C-alpha positions as a printed NumPy array, in Angstrom:
array([[-37.684,  23.196, -18.665],
       [-34.373,  22.718, -18.685],
       [-32.207,  23.676, -21.2  ],
       [-29.187,  21.256, -21.972],
       [-25.758,  22.941, -21.829],
       [-22.919,  22.078, -24.123],
       [-20.371,  19.261, -22.971],
       [-17.389,  22.194, -22.184],
       [-20.114,  23.856, -19.69 ],
       [-20.531,  20.734, -18.073],
       [-20.341,  20.421, -14.241],
       [-16.358,  19.432, -14.053],
       [-15.73 ,  15.706, -12.467],
       [-15.757,  15.371,  -8.636],
       [-12.122,  15.119,  -8.553],
       [ -9.243,  17.256,  -9.071],
       [ -7.36 ,  16.956, -12.693],
       [ -4.368,  16.828, -11.065],
       [ -5.581,  13.989,  -9.066],
       [ -2.305,  12.04 ,  -9.307],
       [ -0.601,  14.65 ,  -6.686],
       [ -2.848,  13.331,  -4.394],
       [ -2.425,   9.614,  -4.503],
       [ -0.636,   8.21 ,  -1.472],
       [  2.799,   7.928,  -1.318],
       [  4.417,   4.53 ,  -1.374],
       [  5.536,   3.276,   2.209],
       [  8.824,   3.645,   3.063],
       [ 10.724,   0.199,   3.418],
       [ 13.28 ,   1.428,   5.941],
       [ 10.905,   2.78 ,   8.218],
       [  8.832,  -0.48 ,   8.146],
       [ 11.934,  -2.222,   8.651],
       [ 12.857,  -0.323,  11.749],
       [  9.195,  -0.904,  13.271],
       [  9.643,  -4.565,  13.006],
       [ 13.27 ,  -4.75 ,  14.271],
       [ 12.075,  -2.435,  17.133],
       [  9.064,  -4.774,  18.081],
       [ 11.564,  -7.743,  18.31 ],
       [ 14.04 ,  -5.552,  20.485],
       [ 10.867,  -4.926,  22.839],
       [ 10.068,  -8.636,  22.781],
       [ 13.931,  -9.61 ,  23.502],
       [ 13.972,  -7.071,  26.468],
       [ 11.176,  -8.072,  27.99 ],
       [ 12.42 , -11.195,  27.922],
       [ 15.874, -10.562,  29.218],
       [ 14.408,  -8.206,  32.432],
       [ 12.11 , -11.784,  33.102],
       [ 15.364, -13.989,  33.187],
       [ 17.171, -11.228,  35.09 ],
       [ 14.072, -11.079,  37.789],
       [ 14.937, -15.097,  38.353],
       [ 18.345, -14.52 ,  38.908],
       [ 19.702, -16.542,  35.562],
       [ 23.513, -16.327,  35.147],
       [ 24.581, -13.35 ,  32.131],
       [ 26.209, -15.75 ,  29.793],
       [ 22.494, -17.699,  29.96 ],
       [ 20.686, -14.846,  29.192],
       [ 23.126, -13.14 ,  26.531],
       [ 22.532, -16.884,  24.849],
       [ 18.598, -16.766,  25.212],
       [ 18.224, -13.331,  24.439],
       [ 20.472, -13.761,  21.236],
       [ 18.449, -16.691,  19.976],
       [ 14.971, -15.01 ,  20.619],
       [ 15.943, -12.274,  18.632],
       [ 17.134, -14.432,  15.473],
       [ 14.081, -16.949,  15.508],
       [ 11.943, -13.559,  15.926],
       [ 13.443, -11.574,  13.373],
       [ 13.12 , -14.445,  11.053],
       [  9.734, -14.866,  11.982],
       [  8.981, -10.885,  11.159],
       [ 10.821, -11.373,   7.666],
       [  8.354, -14.574,   6.791],
       [  5.028, -12.307,   8.258],
       [  6.186,  -9.239,   6.529],
       [  2.272,  -8.501,   4.612],
       [ -0.152,  -7.371,   7.305],
       [ -3.591,  -6.432,   6.816],
       [ -4.966,  -2.777,   7.688],
       [ -7.001,  -4.485,  10.762],
       [ -5.562,  -3.716,  14.143],
       [ -2.911,  -0.583,  12.452],
       [ -3.359,   3.007,  14.497],
       [ -3.705,   5.867,  12.617],
       [ -0.118,   7.411,  13.442],
       [  1.365,   3.962,  11.716],
       [  0.957,   5.671,   8.198],
       [  3.746,   3.364,   6.162],
       [  2.214,   0.295,   7.254],
       [ -1.419,   1.36 ,   6.57 ],
       [  0.242,   2.47 ,   3.147],
       [  1.964,  -0.902,   2.992],
       [ -1.293,  -2.576,   3.769],
       [ -3.453,  -0.575,   1.342],
       [ -1.351,  -1.371,  -1.419],
       [ -1.214,  -4.99 ,  -0.974],
       [ -5.467,  -4.627,  -0.53 ],
       [ -5.301,  -3.071,  -4.086],
       [ -2.606,  -5.497,  -5.697],
       [ -4.666,  -8.427,  -4.17 ],
       [ -7.948,  -6.805,  -5.486],
       [ -6.759,  -6.169,  -9.227],
       [ -5.962,  -9.806,  -9.809],
       [ -9.095, -10.77 ,  -8.209],
       [-10.7  ,  -8.879, -10.762],
       [ -7.986,  -9.977, -13.787],
       [ -7.452,  -5.992, -14.185],
       [ -4.031,  -5.431, -16.176],
       [ -1.339,  -4.091, -14.715],
       [ -0.253,  -1.629, -17.115],
       [ -4.415,  -0.203, -17.051],
       [ -4.882,   3.291, -17.046],
       [ -7.814,   4.886, -15.21 ],
       [-10.12 ,   6.239, -17.254],
       [ -8.804,   4.231, -20.484],
       [-12.173,   2.981, -21.499],
       [-13.373,   6.701, -21.913],
       [-10.634,   7.589, -23.906],
       [-11.091,   4.314, -26.401],
       [-14.951,   5.395, -26.544],
       [-14.403,   8.519, -27.501],
       [-11.876,   7.748, -30.13 ],
       [-14.554,   5.653, -31.534],
       [-17.036,   8.055, -31.617],
       [-14.627,  10.708, -33.14 ],
       [-14.067,   8.052, -35.793],
       [-17.557,   7.574, -36.777],
       [-18.297,  10.863, -36.724],
       [-15.154,  11.26 , -39.325],
       [-16.283,   8.622, -41.462],
       [-19.573,  10.139, -42.924],
       [-17.49 ,  13.333, -43.802],
       [-15.033,  11.437, -45.649],
       [-17.854,   9.381, -47.856],
       [-19.497,  12.803, -48.543],
       [-16.59 ,  14.159, -49.601],
       [-15.058,  11.19 , -51.805]])
């Protein structure tokens, strides 16, 4: 027969008490911006090399590459949000940004408020139980 143990001796939760320090950090906006600009410059450089191979005049190359750069930068600004699909493990900041966006979409879909505190339901339930246990003692004392 199994003996019941008091709650204090029960097995601890499967996660550490200092859970907050294990939460993922927010992505660094400067690194994300740098990566987007780097991708744009790679495409511009590829176009420049292609134009040089076709022996296009230098002035026209400069004009075309500048136009392409501006277009790609505007596009990258508009489509900043990405899903986590297609990202590589070393793209830590991009993955973190995608995870935050995914969590935000999920939070909205489930109707969870922004100020929700994890575990607050159990705290409220515990307070109600304490209050209900305290009430009979007050009634006996009066």
